[in-house]
mmCIF file with all atom_site columns, C-alpha atoms in Angstrom:
data_model
loop_
_atom_site.group_PDB
_atom_site.id
_atom_site.type_symbol
_atom_site.label_atom_id
_atom_site.label_alt_id
_atom_site.label_comp_id
_atom_site.label_asym_id
_atom_site.label_entity_id
_atom_site.label_seq_id
_atom_site.pdbx_PDB_ins_code
_atom_site.Cartn_x
_atom_site.Cartn_y
_atom_site.Cartn_z
_atom_site.occupancy
_atom_site.B_iso_or_equiv
_atom_site.pdbx_formal_charge
_atom_site.auth_seq_id
_atom_site.auth_comp_id
_atom_site.auth_asym_id
_atom_site.auth_atom_id
_atom_site.pdbx_PDB_model_num
ATOM 1   C CA . MET A 1 1   ? -9.108  -15.893 6.636   1.00 42.00 ? 79  MET A CA 1
ATOM 2   C CA . THR A 1 2   ? -9.445  -13.126 4.040   1.00 42.00 ? 80  THR A CA 1
ATOM 3   C CA . GLU A 1 3   ? -12.267 -12.584 1.553   1.00 43.00 ? 81  GLU A CA 1
ATOM 4   C CA . PRO A 1 4   ? -12.034 -15.082 -1.324  1.00 47.00 ? 82  PRO A CA 1
ATOM 5   C CA . GLY A 1 5   ? -9.549  -13.907 -3.889  1.00 70.00 ? 83  GLY A CA 1
ATOM 6   C CA . LEU A 1 6   ? -8.127  -10.863 -2.072  1.00 83.00 ? 84  LEU A CA 1
ATOM 7   C CA . PHE A 1 7   ? -4.502  -11.929 -2.513  1.00 90.00 ? 85  PHE A CA 1
ATOM 8   C CA . GLU A 1 8   ? -5.117  -14.246 -5.453  1.00 89.00 ? 86  GLU A CA 1
ATOM 9   C CA . LEU A 1 9   ? -6.059  -11.319 -7.708  1.00 92.00 ? 87  LEU A CA 1
ATOM 10  C CA . GLU A 1 10  ? -3.375  -10.026 -10.066 1.00 93.00 ? 88  GLU A CA 1
ATOM 11  C CA . SER A 1 11  ? -4.747  -6.449  -9.916  1.00 95.00 ? 89  SER A CA 1
ATOM 12  C CA . VAL A 1 12  ? -6.313  -4.524  -7.053  1.00 96.00 ? 90  VAL A CA 1
ATOM 13  C CA . VAL A 1 13  ? -6.961  -0.862  -6.356  1.00 96.00 ? 91  VAL A CA 1
ATOM 14  C CA . VAL A 1 14  ? -5.904  0.780   -3.082  1.00 95.00 ? 92  VAL A CA 1
ATOM 15  C CA . GLY A 1 15  ? -7.487  4.184   -2.772  1.00 93.00 ? 93  GLY A CA 1
ATOM 16  C CA . GLN A 1 16  ? -9.072  6.813   -0.627  1.00 90.00 ? 94  GLN A CA 1
ATOM 17  C CA . PRO A 1 17  ? -12.854 6.383   -0.650  1.00 89.00 ? 95  PRO A CA 1
ATOM 18  C CA . LYS A 1 18  ? -14.912 9.215   -2.136  1.00 83.00 ? 96  LYS A CA 1
ATOM 19  C CA . ARG A 1 19  ? -16.147 11.724  0.412   1.00 78.00 ? 97  ARG A CA 1
ATOM 20  C CA . SER A 1 20  ? -18.836 14.321  0.649   1.00 72.00 ? 98  SER A CA 1
ATOM 21  C CA . ARG A 1 21  ? -17.533 17.840  0.212   1.00 74.00 ? 99  ARG A CA 1
ATOM 22  C CA . TRP A 1 22  ? -20.058 19.084  2.748   1.00 76.00 ? 100 TRP A CA 1
ATOM 23  C CA . ARG A 1 23  ? -19.852 16.585  5.639   1.00 80.00 ? 101 ARG A CA 1
ATOM 24  C CA . ARG A 1 24  ? -17.011 15.285  7.796   1.00 80.00 ? 102 ARG A CA 1
ATOM 25  C CA . TYR A 1 25  ? -15.784 11.904  6.521   1.00 79.00 ? 103 TYR A CA 1
ATOM 26  C CA . VAL A 1 26  ? -15.765 9.134   9.159   1.00 76.00 ? 104 VAL A CA 1
ATOM 27  C CA . GLY A 1 27  ? -15.116 6.012   7.054   1.00 80.00 ? 105 GLY A CA 1
ATOM 28  C CA . PRO A 1 28  ? -11.913 4.018   6.458   1.00 89.00 ? 106 PRO A CA 1
ATOM 29  C CA . ALA A 1 29  ? -8.752  5.845   5.392   1.00 88.00 ? 107 ALA A CA 1
ATOM 30  C CA . LEU A 1 30  ? -8.208  3.561   2.386   1.00 93.00 ? 108 LEU A CA 1
ATOM 31  C CA . ALA A 1 31  ? -10.196 0.890   0.584   1.00 94.00 ? 109 ALA A CA 1
ATOM 32  C CA . VAL A 1 32  ? -8.892  -2.131  -1.302  1.00 95.00 ? 110 VAL A CA 1
ATOM 33  C CA . SER A 1 33  ? -11.120 -3.158  -4.181  1.00 94.00 ? 111 SER A CA 1
ATOM 34  C CA . THR A 1 34  ? -11.139 -5.051  -7.443  1.00 94.00 ? 112 THR A CA 1
ATOM 35  C CA . VAL A 1 35  ? -10.389 -3.078  -10.589 1.00 93.00 ? 113 VAL A CA 1
ATOM 36  C CA . GLU A 1 36  ? -14.129 -3.175  -11.272 1.00 93.00 ? 114 GLU A CA 1
ATOM 37  C CA . GLY A 1 37  ? -14.786 -1.510  -7.890  1.00 90.00 ? 115 GLY A CA 1
ATOM 38  C CA . ALA A 1 38  ? -16.018 -4.386  -5.706  1.00 92.00 ? 116 ALA A CA 1
ATOM 39  C CA . PRO A 1 39  ? -14.774 -3.726  -2.132  1.00 92.00 ? 117 PRO A CA 1
ATOM 40  C CA . LEU A 1 40  ? -12.402 -6.316  -0.648  1.00 94.00 ? 118 LEU A CA 1
ATOM 41  C CA . ALA A 1 41  ? -10.843 -4.703  2.441   1.00 95.00 ? 119 ALA A CA 1
ATOM 42  C CA . TRP A 1 42  ? -10.496 -1.490  4.475   1.00 95.00 ? 120 TRP A CA 1
ATOM 43  C CA . VAL A 1 43  ? -7.521  0.293   6.031   1.00 95.00 ? 121 VAL A CA 1
ATOM 44  C CA . THR A 1 44  ? -8.203  2.179   9.250   1.00 92.00 ? 122 THR A CA 1
ATOM 45  C CA . PHE A 1 45  ? -5.702  4.152   11.306  1.00 87.00 ? 123 PHE A CA 1
ATOM 46  C CA . THR A 1 46  ? -5.725  3.395   15.012  1.00 83.00 ? 124 THR A CA 1
ATOM 47  C CA . ASP A 1 47  ? -3.251  6.197   15.801  1.00 81.00 ? 125 ASP A CA 1
ATOM 48  C CA . ASP A 1 48  ? -0.271  7.933   14.166  1.00 78.00 ? 126 ASP A CA 1
ATOM 49  C CA . THR A 1 49  ? 1.884   4.780   14.160  1.00 85.00 ? 127 THR A CA 1
ATOM 50  C CA . TYR A 1 50  ? -0.563  1.910   13.504  1.00 91.00 ? 128 TYR A CA 1
ATOM 51  C CA . CYS A 1 51  ? -3.080  1.077   10.833  1.00 94.00 ? 129 CYS A CA 1
ATOM 52  C CA . VAL A 1 52  ? -5.037  -2.112  10.303  1.00 96.00 ? 130 VAL A CA 1
ATOM 53  C CA . LEU A 1 53  ? -6.079  -3.862  7.096   1.00 95.00 ? 131 LEU A CA 1
ATOM 54  C CA . THR A 1 54  ? -9.333  -5.780  7.575   1.00 94.00 ? 132 THR A CA 1
ATOM 55  C CA . THR A 1 55  ? -11.777 -7.506  5.270   1.00 92.00 ? 133 THR A CA 1
ATOM 56  C CA . THR A 1 56  ? -15.003 -5.646  4.533   1.00 90.00 ? 134 THR A CA 1
ATOM 57  C CA . SER A 1 57  ? -16.669 -7.941  7.084   1.00 89.00 ? 135 SER A CA 1
ATOM 58  C CA . GLY A 1 58  ? -14.196 -6.748  9.755   1.00 90.00 ? 136 GLY A CA 1
ATOM 59  C CA . GLU A 1 59  ? -11.852 -9.757  9.877   1.00 91.00 ? 137 GLU A CA 1
ATOM 60  C CA . PHE A 1 60  ? -8.218  -8.815  10.671  1.00 94.00 ? 138 PHE A CA 1
ATOM 61  C CA . ILE A 1 61  ? -5.683  -9.301  7.841   1.00 94.00 ? 139 ILE A CA 1
ATOM 62  C CA . VAL A 1 62  ? -2.539  -7.379  8.800   1.00 96.00 ? 140 VAL A CA 1
ATOM 63  C CA . ARG A 1 63  ? -1.398  -4.566  11.089  1.00 96.00 ? 141 ARG A CA 1
ATOM 64  C CA . ILE A 1 64  ? 1.044   -1.999  9.720   1.00 96.00 ? 142 ILE A CA 1
ATOM 65  C CA . GLU A 1 65  ? 3.277   -0.346  12.303  1.00 95.00 ? 143 GLU A CA 1
ATOM 66  C CA . GLN A 1 66  ? 5.375   2.685   11.422  1.00 91.00 ? 144 GLN A CA 1
ATOM 67  C CA . PHE A 1 67  ? 8.783   3.150   13.107  1.00 88.00 ? 145 PHE A CA 1
ATOM 68  C CA . GLY A 1 68  ? 10.131  6.641   12.584  1.00 79.00 ? 146 GLY A CA 1
ATOM 69  C CA . PRO A 1 69  ? 9.387   8.385   9.326   1.00 78.00 ? 147 PRO A CA 1
ATOM 70  C CA . VAL A 1 70  ? 10.241  5.613   6.839   1.00 88.00 ? 148 VAL A CA 1
ATOM 71  C CA . GLU A 1 71  ? 10.274  2.126   8.430   1.00 93.00 ? 149 GLU A CA 1
ATOM 72  C CA . PHE A 1 72  ? 7.223   -0.163  8.532   1.00 95.00 ? 150 PHE A CA 1
ATOM 73  C CA . ARG A 1 73  ? 6.566   -3.625  9.964   1.00 97.00 ? 151 ARG A CA 1
ATOM 74  C CA . PHE A 1 74  ? 3.626   -5.880  9.030   1.00 97.00 ? 152 PHE A CA 1
ATOM 75  C CA . THR A 1 75  ? 2.218   -8.321  11.593  1.00 96.00 ? 153 THR A CA 1
ATOM 76  C CA . ASP A 1 76  ? -0.552  -10.918 11.454  1.00 94.00 ? 154 ASP A CA 1
ATOM 77  C CA . ALA A 1 77  ? -3.261  -11.749 14.011  1.00 92.00 ? 155 ALA A CA 1
ATOM 78  C CA . ALA A 1 78  ? -0.756  -13.807 16.068  1.00 93.00 ? 156 ALA A CA 1
ATOM 79  C CA . ASP A 1 79  ? 1.561   -10.739 16.204  1.00 93.00 ? 157 ASP A CA 1
ATOM 80  C CA . ARG A 1 80  ? 4.140   -12.486 13.974  1.00 95.00 ? 158 ARG A CA 1
ATOM 81  C CA . GLU A 1 81  ? 6.117   -10.337 11.561  1.00 96.00 ? 159 GLU A CA 1
ATOM 82  C CA . VAL A 1 82  ? 4.960   -11.106 8.015   1.00 96.00 ? 160 VAL A CA 1
ATOM 83  C CA . GLY A 1 83  ? 6.889   -8.418  6.140   1.00 96.00 ? 161 GLY A CA 1
ATOM 84  C CA . THR A 1 84  ? 8.602   -5.052  6.242   1.00 96.00 ? 162 THR A CA 1
ATOM 85  C CA . ALA A 1 85  ? 8.983   -1.956  4.096   1.00 95.00 ? 163 ALA A CA 1
ATOM 86  C CA . GLY A 1 86  ? 11.411  0.918   4.337   1.00 93.00 ? 164 GLY A CA 1
ATOM 87  C CA . ALA A 1 87  ? 12.735  3.856   2.381   1.00 88.00 ? 165 ALA A CA 1
ATOM 88  C CA . SER A 1 88  ? 16.112  5.549   2.292   1.00 79.00 ? 166 SER A CA 1
ATOM 89  C CA . GLY A 1 89  ? 17.722  8.476   0.534   1.00 70.00 ? 167 GLY A CA 1
ATOM 90  C CA . LEU A 1 90  ? 16.656  12.078  0.153   1.00 65.00 ? 168 LEU A CA 1
ATOM 91  C CA . VAL A 1 91  ? 13.464  11.344  -1.795  1.00 68.00 ? 169 VAL A CA 1
ATOM 92  C CA . LYS A 1 92  ? 11.596  8.951   0.506   1.00 71.00 ? 170 LYS A CA 1
ATOM 93  C CA . THR A 1 93  ? 9.039   7.952   -2.134  1.00 76.00 ? 171 THR A CA 1
ATOM 94  C CA . ARG A 1 94  ? 11.550  7.031   -4.864  1.00 85.00 ? 172 ARG A CA 1
ATOM 95  C CA . GLN A 1 95  ? 12.145  3.485   -3.621  1.00 89.00 ? 173 GLN A CA 1
ATOM 96  C CA . LEU A 1 96  ? 10.709  1.181   -0.952  1.00 92.00 ? 174 LEU A CA 1
ATOM 97  C CA . SER A 1 97  ? 12.664  -1.914  0.072   1.00 94.00 ? 175 SER A CA 1
ATOM 98  C CA . LEU A 1 98  ? 10.314  -4.788  0.909   1.00 95.00 ? 176 LEU A CA 1
ATOM 99  C CA . ARG A 1 99  ? 10.910  -8.064  2.692   1.00 95.00 ? 177 ARG A CA 1
ATOM 100 C CA . THR A 1 100 ? 8.227   -10.752 2.543   1.00 95.00 ? 178 THR A CA 1
ATOM 101 C CA . GLU A 1 101 ? 7.341   -13.339 5.182   1.00 93.00 ? 179 GLU A CA 1
ATOM 102 C CA . GLN A 1 102 ? 9.620   -15.880 3.441   1.00 93.00 ? 180 GLN A CA 1
ATOM 103 C CA . GLY A 1 103 ? 12.498  -13.364 3.423   1.00 92.00 ? 181 GLY A CA 1
ATOM 104 C CA . ARG A 1 104 ? 12.321  -12.470 -0.280  1.00 93.00 ? 182 ARG A CA 1
ATOM 105 C CA . GLN A 1 105 ? 13.735  -8.997  -0.937  1.00 94.00 ? 183 GLN A CA 1
ATOM 106 C CA . LEU A 1 106 ? 11.784  -6.811  -3.374  1.00 95.00 ? 184 LEU A CA 1
ATOM 107 C CA . LEU A 1 107 ? 12.064  -3.184  -4.488  1.00 93.00 ? 185 LEU A CA 1
ATOM 108 C CA . LEU A 1 108 ? 9.231   -0.838  -5.383  1.00 93.00 ? 186 LEU A CA 1
ATOM 109 C CA . THR A 1 109 ? 10.955  1.882   -7.419  1.00 91.00 ? 187 THR A CA 1
ATOM 110 C CA . ARG A 1 110 ? 9.528   5.030   -8.984  1.00 89.00 ? 188 ARG A CA 1
ATOM 111 C CA . LEU A 1 111 ? 10.806  5.574   -12.516 1.00 80.00 ? 189 LEU A CA 1
ATOM 112 C CA . GLY A 1 112 ? 11.472  9.316   -12.069 1.00 80.00 ? 190 GLY A CA 1
ATOM 113 C CA . LEU A 1 113 ? 10.775  12.111  -9.608  1.00 77.00 ? 191 LEU A CA 1
ATOM 114 C CA . VAL A 1 114 ? 7.599   13.197  -11.408 1.00 80.00 ? 192 VAL A CA 1
ATOM 115 C CA . SER A 1 115 ? 6.549   9.719   -12.510 1.00 84.00 ? 193 SER A CA 1
ATOM 116 C CA . THR A 1 116 ? 3.249   8.285   -11.294 1.00 89.00 ? 194 THR A CA 1
ATOM 117 C CA . GLU A 1 117 ? 4.402   4.682   -11.754 1.00 93.00 ? 195 GLU A CA 1
ATOM 118 C CA . TRP A 1 118 ? 6.498   2.379   -9.563  1.00 93.00 ? 196 TRP A CA 1
ATOM 119 C CA . HIS A 1 119 ? 7.958   -0.959  -10.711 1.00 93.00 ? 197 HIS A CA 1
ATOM 120 C CA . LEU A 1 120 ? 8.271   -4.003  -8.452  1.00 95.00 ? 198 LEU A CA 1
ATOM 121 C CA . THR A 1 121 ? 11.555  -5.847  -9.007  1.00 93.00 ? 199 THR A CA 1
ATOM 122 C CA . GLU A 1 122 ? 14.072  -7.997  -7.134  1.00 90.00 ? 200 GLU A CA 1
ATOM 123 C CA . THR A 1 123 ? 17.042  -5.827  -8.112  1.00 80.00 ? 201 THR A CA 1
ATOM 124 C CA . ASP A 1 124 ? 17.535  -2.076  -8.351  1.00 73.00 ? 202 ASP A CA 1
ATOM 125 C CA . PRO A 1 125 ? 16.644  -0.843  -11.857 1.00 67.00 ? 203 PRO A CA 1
ATOM 126 C CA . GLN A 1 126 ? 19.304  1.885   -11.505 1.00 67.00 ? 204 GLN A CA 1
ATOM 127 C CA . GLY A 1 127 ? 22.058  -0.622  -10.742 1.00 64.00 ? 205 GLY A CA 1
ATOM 128 C CA . GLY A 1 128 ? 22.582  -2.569  -13.930 1.00 64.00 ? 206 GLY A CA 1
ATOM 129 C CA . PRO A 1 129 ? 20.715  -4.559  -16.530 1.00 68.00 ? 207 PRO A CA 1
ATOM 130 C CA . THR A 1 130 ? 16.958  -4.144  -16.727 1.00 73.00 ? 208 THR A CA 1
ATOM 131 C CA . PRO A 1 131 ? 15.410  -6.398  -14.071 1.00 80.00 ? 209 PRO A CA 1
ATOM 132 C CA . GLU A 1 132 ? 12.292  -8.532  -14.476 1.00 88.00 ? 210 GLU A CA 1
ATOM 133 C CA . ILE A 1 133 ? 9.225   -6.484  -13.566 1.00 91.00 ? 211 ILE A CA 1
ATOM 134 C CA . LEU A 1 134 ? 7.086   -8.399  -11.063 1.00 94.00 ? 212 LEU A CA 1
ATOM 135 C CA . GLY A 1 135 ? 4.449   -5.704  -10.732 1.00 95.00 ? 213 GLY A CA 1
ATOM 136 C CA . ARG A 1 136 ? 3.459   -2.079  -11.201 1.00 95.00 ? 214 ARG A CA 1
ATOM 137 C CA . VAL A 1 137 ? 1.844   0.512   -8.995  1.00 96.00 ? 215 VAL A CA 1
ATOM 138 C CA . THR A 1 138 ? 0.254   3.491   -10.746 1.00 94.00 ? 216 THR A CA 1
ATOM 139 C CA . VAL A 1 139 ? -1.111  6.441   -8.775  1.00 92.00 ? 217 VAL A CA 1
ATOM 140 C CA . SER A 1 140 ? -3.784  8.843   -9.920  1.00 91.00 ? 218 SER A CA 1
ATOM 141 C CA . THR A 1 141 ? -5.939  11.571  -8.418  1.00 85.00 ? 219 THR A CA 1
ATOM 142 C CA . ILE A 1 142 ? -9.607  10.588  -8.417  1.00 79.00 ? 220 ILE A CA 1
ATOM 143 C CA . ASP A 1 143 ? -10.960 13.864  -6.984  1.00 75.00 ? 221 ASP A CA 1
ATOM 144 C CA . SER A 1 144 ? -8.828  16.924  -7.622  1.00 73.00 ? 222 SER A CA 1
ATOM 145 C CA . TRP A 1 145 ? -10.976 19.150  -5.393  1.00 68.00 ? 223 TRP A CA 1
ATOM 146 C CA . THR A 1 146 ? -10.234 17.083  -2.269  1.00 72.00 ? 224 THR A CA 1
ATOM 147 C CA . GLY A 1 147 ? -7.002  15.491  -3.579  1.00 76.00 ? 225 GLY A CA 1
ATOM 148 C CA . LEU A 1 148 ? -8.077  11.858  -3.188  1.00 87.00 ? 226 LEU A CA 1
ATOM 149 C CA . GLN A 1 149 ? -5.511  9.337   -4.467  1.00 89.00 ? 227 GLN A CA 1
ATOM 150 C CA . GLN A 1 150 ? -5.828  5.796   -5.764  1.00 93.00 ? 228 GLN A CA 1
ATOM 151 C CA . TYR A 1 151 ? -3.137  3.229   -6.534  1.00 95.00 ? 229 TYR A CA 1
ATOM 152 C CA . VAL A 1 152 ? -3.689  0.533   -9.150  1.00 96.00 ? 230 VAL A CA 1
ATOM 153 C CA . VAL A 1 153 ? -1.557  -2.448  -8.096  1.00 97.00 ? 231 VAL A CA 1
ATOM 154 C CA . GLU A 1 154 ? -0.713  -5.008  -10.805 1.00 97.00 ? 232 GLU A CA 1
ATOM 155 C CA . MET A 1 155 ? 1.174   -8.147  -9.737  1.00 96.00 ? 233 MET A CA 1
ATOM 156 C CA . ALA A 1 156 ? 2.772   -10.964 -11.717 1.00 95.00 ? 234 ALA A CA 1
ATOM 157 C CA . PRO A 1 157 ? 1.075   -14.383 -11.615 1.00 94.00 ? 235 PRO A CA 1
ATOM 158 C CA . SER A 1 158 ? 4.303   -15.855 -10.187 1.00 94.00 ? 236 SER A CA 1
ATOM 159 C CA . LEU A 1 159 ? 3.836   -14.003 -6.847  1.00 94.00 ? 237 LEU A CA 1
ATOM 160 C CA . ASP A 1 160 ? 2.208   -16.009 -4.061  1.00 93.00 ? 238 ASP A CA 1
ATOM 161 C CA . ALA A 1 161 ? -0.507  -14.776 -1.657  1.00 93.00 ? 239 ALA A CA 1
ATOM 162 C CA . CYS A 1 162 ? 2.007   -13.886 1.111   1.00 93.00 ? 240 CYS A CA 1
ATOM 163 C CA . GLU A 1 163 ? 4.067   -11.789 -1.297  1.00 95.00 ? 241 GLU A CA 1
ATOM 164 C CA . ARG A 1 164 ? 0.924   -10.065 -2.567  1.00 95.00 ? 242 ARG A CA 1
ATOM 165 C CA . ARG A 1 165 ? -0.098  -9.274  1.024   1.00 95.00 ? 243 ARG A CA 1
ATOM 166 C CA . THR A 1 166 ? 3.288   -7.584  1.551   1.00 95.00 ? 244 THR A CA 1
ATOM 167 C CA . ILE A 1 167 ? 2.902   -5.619  -1.692  1.00 96.00 ? 245 ILE A CA 1
ATOM 168 C CA . VAL A 1 168 ? -0.601  -4.384  -0.818  1.00 96.00 ? 246 VAL A CA 1
ATOM 169 C CA . ALA A 1 169 ? 0.590   -3.407  2.691   1.00 95.00 ? 247 ALA A CA 1
ATOM 170 C CA . SER A 1 170 ? 3.574   -1.581  1.151   1.00 95.00 ? 248 SER A CA 1
ATOM 171 C CA . VAL A 1 171 ? 1.218   0.455   -1.057  1.00 95.00 ? 249 VAL A CA 1
ATOM 172 C CA . VAL A 1 172 ? -0.521  1.585   2.160   1.00 94.00 ? 250 VAL A CA 1
ATOM 173 C CA . CYS A 1 173 ? 2.948   2.652   3.396   1.00 92.00 ? 251 CYS A CA 1
ATOM 174 C CA . LEU A 1 174 ? 3.623   4.417   0.100   1.00 91.00 ? 252 LEU A CA 1
ATOM 175 C CA . HIS A 1 175 ? 0.388   6.379   0.567   1.00 90.00 ? 253 HIS A CA 1
ATOM 176 C CA . GLN A 1 176 ? 1.470   7.349   4.098   1.00 87.00 ? 254 GLN A CA 1
ATOM 177 C CA . LEU A 1 177 ? 4.866   8.542   2.839   1.00 86.00 ? 255 LEU A CA 1
ATOM 178 C CA . ARG A 1 178 ? 3.262   10.578  0.043   1.00 80.00 ? 256 ARG A CA 1
ATOM 179 C CA . ARG A 1 179 ? 0.911   12.509  2.387   1.00 68.00 ? 257 ARG A CA 1
ATOM 180 C CA . PRO A 1 180 ? 1.721   16.206  2.599   1.00 53.00 ? 258 PRO A CA 1
ATOM 181 C CA . PRO A 1 181 ? 3.901   17.172  5.611   1.00 47.00 ? 259 PRO A CA 1
ATOM 182 C CA . GLY A 1 182 ? 1.757   17.660  8.697   1.00 45.00 ? 260 GLY A CA 1
ATOM 183 C CA . ALA A 1 183 ? -1.221  15.756  7.253   1.00 51.00 ? 261 ALA A CA 1
ATOM 184 C CA . SER A 1 184 ? -3.031  13.701  9.834   1.00 48.00 ? 262 SER A CA 1
ATOM 185 C CA . ALA A 1 185 ? -3.033  9.911   9.586   1.00 44.00 ? 263 ALA A CA 1
ATOM 186 C CA . SER A 1 186 ? -6.662  9.847   10.629  1.00 42.00 ? 264 SER A CA 1
ATOM 187 C CA . PRO A 1 187 ? -9.343  10.451  8.025   1.00 40.00 ? 265 PRO A CA 1
ATOM 188 C CA . ALA A 1 188 ? -10.351 14.066  7.608   1.00 38.00 ? 266 ALA A CA 1
#
């Protein structure tokens, strides 16, 4: 099972670990930590289409498989599908459609093209009355010299652990979609 509290926390940070400017970085591509900075899990890329989320002790949590440029599937240790994420439209990072293990449909929508915040809702914020916000994802640059990004993920208390796992995995997908064209999936 996962580290205590990983998907029970209402806020986590998914970010690129700090690197030395002078040596080649060989650690995980992304780290999941508490807001205070305590490490919870690592994301490592196995190749250009797969990455794996594991606890800091190395225990498998979820595998993220990328199909084409904007479709992702999440599987557990038994190779069962536990969620999906996908984007559509001209701006691939404006909205991700998520489906949890229980089949719940969620949307992670950026507020504007230059906005650094995404809202998690069940309905499209552009399509009618203001929906209930179930979470927020805010991106920031933590090292402008190397361009390292971090995503603060805030989730409503009403979300269960399976839904939170899908949301954290979708933030990994969001990071992959936001990489510059031609950027390698493996850590540089």
